[in-house]
Amino acid sequence: MELIQSLLANEIVVAILLSALPLVFILVYALVTLYMEMKVAAHMQDRLAYMRTGWHGVLQPFADILKLLQKEDIIPFAADKLLFQLAPYVVFIGTYAGFAFIPFSSIYIGSNINLGAFFLVAAGSLVVIGILMGGWASNNKWSIFGGLRSASQMISYEIPTALAIVIAVMITGSLNLQDIVKFQEGGIHNWLLFGGPMASVTLTQKLLLIPFTLVTFIILFTASLAEVNRTPFDLPEAESELVQGFNTEYSGMRFAMFYLAEYANMFLVSGVAVSLFLGGWSSPFGSLMSGTIWGIFWFVLKAMVFVFLQIWIRWTLPRLRVDQLMYTSWKVLTPLLFGCLFAIGLILVW
Amino acid sequence: MIALRNYFGTIFYALYTVAVGMKITWGRLFKPAVTIQYPDQKMKMPERARNRLYVNIDDCIGCDQCSMACPVDCITIETIKAPADVDLGVTSTGNKKRLYVPKFDIDIAKCCYCGLCVPPCPTECIVMTDVYEFSEFNRRDLIYNFSAMTPDQIVEARARAKKAEEETAAKKAAAAATAAQAKAAAAVNPVPTTPPATTSSMPKPEPPKPD
Ligand code: SF4
Ligand code: SF4
């Protein structure tokens, strides 16, 4: 990092360049995931998906993007123009802000501040505003339903997410994700999923912690599914009942923006889960295969596994009903997490 | 206590069912797809598939049965009666052909592939084939002309048919006239004195009767 800084000799330029890195990553990743999602979906249903554009349709994502770029940008006559135009960007900014606190590697993190985990939760709320804005501004019953559902859903599920993050913070003692990852360095047995490194806890403590951290991780993953509006929690955009919900009226580039934000969000929540509980960029084999480049590799690999898991779940489970959604959040995830929080606290002070 | 058991039971059951579902989809991921990549690969049509109609016009006797059976009236047939001295031959099933078929159009765009036109045909010359790729840019191109006659042939056939018709009409008229005369003569005078031969040999006494 110092190298780049000395090369360009201008802090602002460096900052802009570095802050654009995740964007480049997101664009490439979105193309790959778009393709992966369609292929996985199709093969899970015994179909083939794209086969005509290039070898097994690898060029299809580019074709899709090209199509979206060409499309007319339609703004409904009765829509609230300003809010309508702003909404996709707010959603994307909310998502992108989260990337600032994700450590991609031991030397790359967008913003190495001490309140990273806290900011992550805060930035996530911006997405809700964007979606609510889009739904409201569309002036369309389905969209407003989508927006309202999204708001209620995200608010309910932010609590389990935040609690799970709190648990990780409690064990590691830091709100900085970079520190949390460094805390888990040194191999798979040091991951928070398995109770954290031996250096900080005794063996009995570690063994006692494992069931609770496992449960926490599962809950974090479930809640993050709901936060990105993916099946089985895709009520805000439910194609079959709300005709894509809050983005019914969007077309062209604005629609693409929502889409990009959704995919970026998938990676973001996976990245957070991986950084908190699966050692982030640290290698699962201790010092073997660790380093700056390996760090990026491990981080992306781990996160992609969870992105795949999200896709897998999406094409397996049906959508939940609204009351079931609320039940899951308020009566299952949140109380269980409180239990975990309490138990982990007890184990740690003991 | 029971409530607690129910609560945790439901959670575990939910997780268990999710796992079951995910196992199934994981398994399907590696099964070969059932997709048939249509323009490259084609499904074999069943033996009795009903697709585009074909008319073997050589065997058609112009009986109009198929057209009458059609529920959407998409078959248009015109026929010309062949003169007695013209032999149109026999069909492959042995029926004698007595009519020219100058027009045999099927509007395949209207056809609903019901297949009702096939069984009535006495010579089995209208059949359903397994061809199903025949879209056109222009709707008119979907009107299929099956008649094998050229316009010249049609004109000629019409002219000959007309002539033959006129001849038969003339003959009929003459015969009728003779009969009428004979009758009249018989009525006036029981002894037939008028020579019928002369009357019959006389050329066309009047234009053909409308019949
Ligand atoms: S298949 Fe049916 S609709 Fe088509 S021409 Fe024959 S009778 Fe008419
Ligand atoms: S039923 Fe057969 S023979 Fe009769 S007009 Fe139709 S195709 Fe020709």
XYZ file of C-alpha atoms and ligand atoms in Angstrom:
577
model
C 0.000 0.000 0.000
C 2.869 2.310 0.860
C 4.343 1.352 -2.487
C 1.317 2.589 -4.407
C 1.191 5.641 -2.217
C 4.803 6.503 -2.954
C 4.285 5.830 -6.641
C 1.369 8.190 -7.012
C 2.436 10.584 -4.294
C -1.065 11.897 -3.910
C -3.243 10.680 -1.118
C -6.544 11.610 -2.726
C -5.794 9.800 -5.961
C -4.700 6.769 -4.012
C -7.820 6.866 -1.915
C -10.048 7.093 -4.968
C -8.209 4.266 -6.678
C -8.370 2.043 -3.644
C -12.006 2.755 -3.048
C -12.770 1.798 -6.646
C -11.147 -1.615 -6.263
C -14.184 -3.328 -4.731
C -16.338 -1.861 -7.497
C -14.180 -3.532 -10.121
C -14.370 -6.697 -8.118
C -18.158 -6.454 -7.787
C -18.631 -5.996 -11.526
C -16.562 -9.054 -12.372
C -18.101 -11.032 -9.568
C -21.642 -10.064 -10.643
C -21.019 -11.408 -14.125
C -19.664 -14.674 -12.759
C -22.473 -15.045 -10.250
C -25.143 -14.195 -12.787
C -23.855 -17.018 -14.924
C -23.402 -19.349 -11.986
C -26.860 -18.702 -10.647
C -28.552 -19.424 -13.951
C -26.493 -22.543 -14.531
C -26.954 -23.911 -11.032
C -30.656 -23.132 -11.123
C -31.071 -24.843 -14.450
C -29.094 -27.943 -13.570
C -30.929 -28.307 -10.292
C -34.092 -28.443 -12.348
C -32.578 -30.796 -14.924
C -32.334 -28.073 -17.538
C -29.360 -26.601 -19.329
C -29.803 -22.809 -19.199
C -27.925 -20.702 -21.722
C -26.321 -22.778 -24.428
C -26.287 -20.523 -27.463
C -24.009 -17.600 -26.594
C -20.504 -18.918 -26.667
C -19.401 -22.174 -25.120
C -22.226 -23.254 -22.823
C -23.486 -19.685 -22.947
C -20.568 -18.049 -21.133
C -21.161 -14.798 -22.993
C -24.776 -14.559 -21.864
C -24.084 -12.271 -18.871
C -22.407 -9.796 -21.232
C -25.347 -10.015 -23.575
C -27.708 -9.401 -20.670
C -25.775 -6.350 -19.547
C -25.667 -5.021 -23.081
C -29.409 -5.466 -23.350
C -30.008 -3.653 -20.084
C -27.770 -0.787 -21.189
C -29.777 -0.317 -24.356
C -33.147 -0.389 -22.692
C -35.242 2.689 -22.360
C -35.311 4.200 -18.912
C -39.018 4.374 -18.190
C -40.281 6.541 -15.378
C -43.988 6.114 -14.655
C -46.069 9.211 -15.139
C -47.442 9.217 -11.596
C -44.161 8.344 -9.956
C -42.288 10.584 -7.601
C -39.557 11.375 -10.105
C -36.735 12.347 -7.811
C -37.138 9.505 -5.353
C -37.735 7.082 -8.163
C -34.514 8.028 -9.863
C -32.545 8.076 -6.660
C -33.673 4.779 -5.141
C -31.451 2.317 -7.062
C -28.379 4.364 -6.272
C -29.231 4.577 -2.596
C -29.588 0.815 -2.508
C -26.294 0.337 -4.263
C -24.493 2.886 -2.129
C -25.805 1.186 0.986
C -24.397 -2.073 -0.214
C -21.154 -0.633 -1.455
C -20.541 1.201 1.787
C -20.482 -2.178 3.486
C -17.567 -3.248 1.315
C -15.413 -0.581 2.906
C -15.236 -2.610 6.113
C -14.561 -6.006 4.615
C -10.926 -7.071 4.757
C -10.122 -8.626 1.409
C -6.592 -9.392 2.418
C -4.153 -8.639 5.190
C -3.200 -5.401 3.437
C -6.425 -4.427 1.771
C -9.397 -3.094 3.659
C -11.317 -0.107 2.365
C -11.541 1.672 5.682
C -9.552 0.350 8.589
C -11.587 1.975 11.315
C -12.218 0.610 14.745
C -15.989 0.612 14.408
C -16.122 -1.511 11.241
C -18.618 -4.066 12.462
C -20.877 -1.361 13.806
C -20.766 0.590 10.562
C -21.607 -2.533 8.623
C -24.901 -2.833 10.442
C -25.562 0.861 9.965
C -24.763 0.859 6.250
C -27.065 -2.112 5.766
C -29.980 0.026 6.899
C -29.439 2.386 3.995
C -30.506 -0.435 1.708
C -33.879 -0.558 3.444
C -34.372 3.139 2.826
C -33.530 2.724 -0.834
C -35.946 -0.152 -1.282
C -38.700 1.631 0.590
C -38.027 4.691 -1.549
C -38.270 2.693 -4.740
C -41.487 1.043 -3.632
C -43.073 4.278 -2.525
C -41.977 6.373 -5.483
C -43.233 3.861 -8.031
C -46.786 4.735 -7.013
C -47.883 1.203 -7.616
C -49.647 -1.137 -5.220
C -47.322 -4.028 -5.732
C -44.253 -1.909 -5.375
C -45.422 -0.300 -2.180
C -46.271 -3.704 -0.769
C -42.810 -4.855 -1.749
C -41.250 -1.830 -0.125
C -43.230 -2.221 3.076
C -42.517 -5.893 3.338
C -38.880 -5.207 2.713
C -38.773 -2.618 5.455
C -40.450 -4.830 8.020
C -38.348 -7.796 7.020
C -35.032 -6.032 7.090
C -35.741 -4.360 10.380
C -36.686 -7.682 11.948
C -33.668 -9.456 10.602
C -31.176 -6.780 11.376
C -31.556 -7.677 15.033
C -30.350 -11.272 14.729
C -27.594 -10.130 12.366
C -26.431 -7.457 14.754
C -26.622 -9.863 17.696
C -24.531 -12.430 15.868
C -21.980 -9.760 15.075
C -22.017 -8.760 18.733
C -21.217 -12.338 19.710
C -18.217 -12.378 17.397
C -17.137 -9.023 18.754
C -17.539 -10.306 22.288
C -15.211 -13.234 21.730
C -12.576 -11.316 19.801
C -12.821 -8.075 21.707
C -12.639 -5.827 18.662
C -15.078 -4.098 16.326
C -12.536 -3.905 13.535
C -13.038 -6.713 11.061
C -9.370 -6.746 10.196
C -8.565 -7.410 13.849
C -11.269 -10.040 14.066
C -9.749 -11.888 11.109
C -6.226 -11.551 12.500
C -7.539 -12.977 15.756
C -8.525 -16.166 13.944
C -5.314 -16.587 11.985
C -3.389 -19.828 12.175
C -5.602 -22.525 10.771
C -9.059 -23.940 10.656
C -9.137 -24.834 14.380
C -8.732 -21.167 15.272
C -11.839 -20.009 13.488
C -14.553 -18.502 15.606
C -16.900 -21.103 14.242
C -14.891 -23.569 16.332
C -14.632 -21.418 19.395
C -11.699 -19.194 18.521
C -7.955 -19.653 18.953
C -6.488 -21.614 21.840
C -4.398 -18.628 22.815
C -7.401 -16.759 24.151
C -9.467 -19.552 25.676
C -8.777 -22.756 27.551
C -9.655 -26.098 26.037
C -12.768 -26.571 28.163
C -13.936 -23.100 27.285
C -13.335 -23.791 23.599
C -15.233 -27.074 23.715
C -18.096 -25.396 25.517
C -18.126 -22.527 23.043
C -18.318 -24.654 19.918
C -22.054 -25.518 20.005
C -22.998 -21.905 20.667
C -20.796 -20.436 17.963
C -22.117 -23.017 15.508
C -25.688 -22.009 16.287
C -24.729 -18.357 16.056
C -23.185 -18.878 12.681
C -26.209 -20.714 11.319
C -28.473 -17.958 12.590
C -26.229 -15.288 11.116
C -26.373 -16.996 7.767
C -30.150 -17.376 7.921
C -30.635 -13.767 8.898
C -28.310 -12.563 6.182
C -30.360 -14.492 3.648
C -33.327 -12.459 4.764
C -31.344 -9.249 4.597
C -30.474 -9.733 0.961
C -34.044 -10.647 0.081
C -33.170 -14.059 -1.207
C -35.463 -17.054 -1.193
C -36.863 -18.308 1.134
C -37.104 -14.743 2.389
C -37.699 -13.013 -0.921
C -41.053 -11.570 0.048
C -40.224 -8.021 -1.052
C -39.674 -9.073 -4.634
C -41.780 -12.216 -4.814
C -42.202 -12.539 -8.573
C -45.265 -14.705 -8.302
C -47.264 -12.517 -5.977
C -45.829 -9.011 -6.215
C -44.393 -9.034 -9.734
C -40.891 -8.241 -8.499
C -42.196 -5.961 -5.776
C -40.262 -2.766 -5.353
C -38.588 -2.970 -8.744
C -41.676 -3.655 -10.834
C -41.550 -0.258 -12.479
C -37.823 -0.112 -13.016
C -36.221 -0.722 -16.350
C -32.899 -0.427 -18.060
C -29.938 0.803 -16.094
C -31.869 1.458 -12.902
C -33.113 -2.087 -12.853
C -29.580 -3.275 -13.488
C -28.496 -1.212 -10.510
C -30.947 -3.012 -8.228
C -29.749 -6.274 -9.599
C -26.118 -5.403 -9.113
C -26.865 -4.278 -5.573
C -28.576 -7.572 -4.844
C -25.624 -9.578 -6.074
C -23.153 -7.330 -4.315
C -25.193 -7.725 -1.157
C -25.037 -11.489 -1.463
C -21.275 -11.269 -1.486
C -21.240 -8.712 1.281
C -23.205 -10.817 3.741
C -21.157 -13.872 2.825
C -18.014 -11.829 3.293
C -19.150 -10.639 6.699
C -20.055 -14.158 7.811
C -16.727 -15.450 6.536
C -14.732 -12.666 8.159
C -16.469 -13.056 11.481
C -16.621 -16.806 11.828
C -14.498 -18.483 9.178
C -11.238 -16.646 9.462
C -11.699 -14.256 6.533
C -8.586 -14.151 4.409
C -6.551 -16.393 6.679
C -5.566 -19.743 5.285
C -7.257 -22.813 6.762
C -3.865 -24.568 6.873
C -2.066 -22.228 9.210
C 0.966 -20.645 7.627
C 0.735 -22.899 4.592
C -0.565 -21.029 1.542
C -0.917 -17.763 3.390
C 0.178 -14.394 2.124
C -1.313 -11.330 0.518
C -2.425 -12.952 -2.719
C -3.412 -16.172 -1.030
C -5.384 -14.040 1.376
C -7.526 -12.657 -1.420
C -7.889 -16.140 -2.828
C -9.057 -17.648 0.452
C -11.402 -14.826 1.195
C -13.049 -14.902 -2.211
C -13.199 -18.677 -2.181
C -14.852 -18.835 1.233
C -17.290 -16.093 0.368
C -18.131 -17.705 -2.955
C -18.923 -20.956 -1.194
C -21.561 -19.093 0.744
C -22.797 -17.312 -2.328
C -23.207 -20.730 -3.860
C -25.007 -21.883 -0.745
C -27.412 -18.968 -1.125
C -28.088 -19.918 -4.705
C -28.525 -23.536 -3.712
C -31.032 -22.603 -1.019
C -32.839 -20.309 -3.379
C -33.522 -23.102 -5.818
C -34.523 -25.526 -3.099
C -36.857 -23.796 -0.705
C -40.232 -22.218 -1.329
C -41.003 -18.726 -0.094
C -42.125 -18.189 3.501
C -45.385 -16.572 4.417
C -45.228 -13.138 6.042
C -46.288 -14.450 9.444
C -43.783 -17.308 9.227
C -41.115 -14.795 8.370
C -41.872 -12.765 11.454
C -42.147 -15.890 13.570
C -38.724 -17.043 12.428
C -37.113 -13.763 13.248
C -38.771 -12.797 16.520
C -39.569 -16.137 18.061
C -36.721 -18.311 16.890
C -33.619 -16.476 15.765
C -33.638 -13.595 18.215
C -34.363 -15.580 21.419
C -31.898 -18.273 20.455
C -29.251 -15.674 19.826
C -29.949 -14.056 23.189
C -29.468 -17.464 24.713
C -26.183 -17.894 22.863
C -25.062 -14.427 23.838
C -25.768 -15.167 27.462
C -24.116 -18.571 27.410
C -21.032 -17.357 25.549
C -20.695 -14.471 27.960
C -20.845 -16.857 30.894
C -18.283 -19.195 29.369
C -15.922 -16.364 28.572
C -15.892 -14.830 32.039
C -15.690 -18.181 33.721
C -42.438 -28.555 28.979
C -44.428 -29.907 26.058
C -44.517 -26.429 24.565
C -40.752 -26.255 24.811
C -40.400 -29.657 23.197
C -42.709 -28.583 20.427
C -40.743 -25.398 19.939
C -37.382 -27.093 19.562
C -38.952 -29.995 17.714
C -40.303 -27.574 15.108
C -36.926 -25.906 14.715
C -35.129 -29.192 14.238
C -37.824 -30.419 11.917
C -37.461 -27.241 9.858
C -33.698 -27.681 9.647
C -34.124 -31.349 8.826
C -36.575 -30.677 5.989
C -34.320 -27.967 4.600
C -31.490 -30.478 4.575
C -33.657 -33.056 2.831
C -34.633 -30.559 0.150
C -31.082 -29.419 -0.333
C -29.894 -32.988 -0.661
C -32.388 -33.547 -3.454
C -31.387 -30.428 -5.372
C -27.706 -31.274 -4.897
C -28.352 -34.666 -6.378
C -30.196 -33.205 -9.341
C -27.284 -30.866 -10.003
C -25.270 -33.765 -11.344
C -27.978 -35.592 -13.219
C -27.907 -35.089 -16.965
C -30.381 -32.480 -18.114
C -33.453 -33.542 -19.972
C -33.330 -30.557 -22.310
C -33.505 -31.311 -25.995
C -31.655 -28.533 -27.739
C -34.266 -28.057 -30.338
C -32.808 -26.839 -33.596
C -29.784 -29.087 -33.162
C -31.510 -32.050 -31.643
C -35.016 -33.052 -32.478
C -37.453 -35.292 -30.803
C -38.708 -38.151 -32.904
C -42.327 -37.569 -33.744
C -44.740 -40.263 -32.673
C -45.995 -42.448 -35.478
C -49.447 -40.913 -35.529
C -48.375 -37.334 -34.907
C -50.621 -34.801 -36.591
C -48.688 -32.062 -38.251
C -48.621 -30.547 -41.720
C -51.067 -31.987 -44.229
C -49.936 -33.433 -47.479
C -52.159 -34.140 -50.471
C -51.073 -36.599 -53.065
C -52.918 -34.810 -55.837
C -52.368 -37.653 -58.308
C -54.726 -39.761 -56.279
C -57.303 -37.097 -55.538
C -60.624 -37.657 -57.196
C -61.962 -34.262 -56.201
C -64.810 -35.655 -54.178
C -64.739 -32.728 -51.723
C -65.218 -35.016 -48.729
C -62.193 -33.622 -46.912
C -63.320 -30.065 -47.380
C -66.740 -30.877 -46.006
C -65.273 -32.590 -42.966
C -63.029 -29.703 -42.074
C -64.384 -27.815 -39.057
C -62.602 -24.572 -39.913
C -63.220 -24.638 -43.660
C -59.617 -24.230 -44.601
C -59.702 -26.541 -47.604
C -60.930 -25.019 -50.850
C -61.519 -27.369 -53.760
C -62.706 -26.582 -57.243
C -63.356 -29.252 -59.756
C -64.043 -29.469 -63.478
C -65.913 -32.353 -64.890
C -63.823 -34.203 -67.429
C -65.487 -34.806 -70.844
C -66.554 -38.335 -71.554
C -63.848 -38.864 -74.120
C -61.020 -37.860 -71.750
C -59.648 -40.561 -69.518
C -58.001 -39.135 -66.394
C -56.824 -42.553 -65.364
C -57.327 -44.348 -62.102
C -55.896 -43.672 -58.678
C -53.477 -45.996 -57.012
C -56.369 -47.375 -55.020
C -58.254 -48.178 -58.202
C -60.870 -45.452 -58.149
C -61.622 -43.887 -61.480
C -60.880 -40.171 -61.723
C -63.721 -38.237 -63.297
C -62.896 -34.675 -62.274
C -60.090 -32.287 -62.907
C -58.916 -30.594 -59.718
C -57.718 -27.146 -60.791
C -57.720 -25.802 -57.278
C -56.872 -27.579 -54.047
C -55.825 -25.025 -51.440
C -55.262 -25.663 -47.776
C -54.875 -22.609 -45.593
C -52.475 -24.201 -43.161
C -52.563 -21.097 -40.985
C -56.194 -21.831 -40.199
C -55.783 -25.562 -39.924
C -56.107 -26.814 -36.372
C -54.511 -30.183 -37.069
C -57.595 -32.025 -35.939
C -57.102 -34.618 -38.624
C -60.808 -34.844 -39.413
C -60.164 -34.455 -43.113
C -58.048 -37.585 -43.293
C -60.459 -40.474 -42.668
C -63.218 -39.471 -45.139
C -60.930 -39.521 -48.135
C -61.866 -42.485 -50.300
C -58.437 -42.743 -51.870
C -56.388 -41.960 -48.772
C -54.522 -39.233 -50.538
C -54.781 -36.521 -47.869
C -52.482 -37.420 -45.001
C -50.800 -35.825 -42.028
C -47.021 -35.799 -42.145
C -44.508 -35.232 -39.385
C -43.279 -31.918 -40.769
C -43.821 -29.157 -38.251
C -41.301 -26.497 -39.168
C -42.997 -24.366 -41.765
C -43.328 -20.880 -40.390
C -43.380 -18.099 -42.951
C -42.882 -14.366 -42.882
C -46.000 -13.766 -44.923
C -49.318 -15.243 -43.955
C -50.243 -15.782 -47.595
C -47.355 -18.163 -47.978
C -49.158 -20.490 -45.631
C -51.891 -21.158 -48.188
C -50.673 -24.313 -49.812
C -51.659 -25.015 -53.390
C -51.674 -28.696 -54.047
C -53.215 -28.679 -57.515
C -50.839 -29.963 -60.151
C -52.568 -28.177 -63.037
C -50.951 -25.201 -64.741
C -53.125 -22.163 -65.612
C -53.038 -23.126 -69.294
C -54.226 -26.594 -68.505
C -56.995 -25.176 -66.398
C -58.162 -22.863 -69.193
C -58.057 -25.697 -71.646
C -59.862 -28.066 -69.349
C -62.508 -25.414 -68.697
C -63.016 -24.824 -72.418
C -63.284 -28.508 -73.174
C -65.599 -29.074 -70.292
C -67.769 -26.235 -71.499
C -67.841 -27.584 -74.999
C -68.638 -31.050 -73.799
C -71.327 -29.646 -71.617
C -72.789 -27.707 -74.486
C -72.695 -30.789 -76.648
C -74.440 -32.901 -74.096
C -76.919 -30.136 -73.514
C -77.555 -29.880 -77.214
C -77.982 -33.608 -77.423
C -80.344 -33.549 -74.535
C -82.284 -30.689 -76.034
C -82.503 -32.408 -79.333
C -83.639 -35.588 -77.707
C -86.164 -33.636 -75.714
C -87.401 -31.858 -78.820
C -87.782 -35.124 -80.654
C -89.621 -36.601 -77.795
C -91.856 -33.552 -77.561
C -92.569 -33.599 -81.268
C -93.327 -37.257 -81.238
C -95.615 -36.691 -78.351
C -97.340 -33.796 -80.017
C -97.721 -35.720 -83.232
C -99.069 -38.649 -81.347
C -101.517 -36.384 -79.598
C -102.698 -34.679 -82.795
C -102.579 -37.635 -85.065
C -102.279 -41.151 -83.797
C -100.540 -42.082 -87.051
C -96.979 -40.896 -86.971
C -96.416 -39.252 -90.336
C -93.652 -36.852 -89.539
C -90.304 -38.447 -90.057
C -88.463 -38.142 -86.734
C -85.155 -38.809 -88.420
C -85.156 -35.441 -90.146
C -85.798 -33.568 -86.963
C -83.108 -35.359 -85.120
C -80.586 -34.759 -87.864
C -81.338 -31.088 -87.900
C -78.563 -29.000 -86.281
C -79.206 -27.339 -82.958
C -82.656 -25.943 -83.011
C -82.209 -23.816 -79.933
C -79.577 -22.808 -77.378
C -79.019 -25.234 -74.515
C -81.619 -25.251 -71.867
C -80.573 -23.969 -68.519
C -80.243 -27.018 -66.409
S -56.686 -31.158 -40.082
Fe -58.697 -30.443 -39.442
S -58.539 -28.229 -39.645
Fe -56.827 -29.064 -40.767
S -57.561 -29.217 -42.843
Fe -57.955 -31.185 -41.884
S -60.023 -31.035 -41.127
Fe -59.345 -28.966 -41.563
S -61.316 -36.487 -49.772
Fe -59.436 -37.163 -50.781
S -60.060 -37.552 -52.892
Fe -61.694 -36.347 -51.952
S -61.190 -34.212 -52.496
Fe -60.280 -34.649 -50.488
S -58.216 -35.314 -50.955
Fe -59.329 -35.441 -52.836
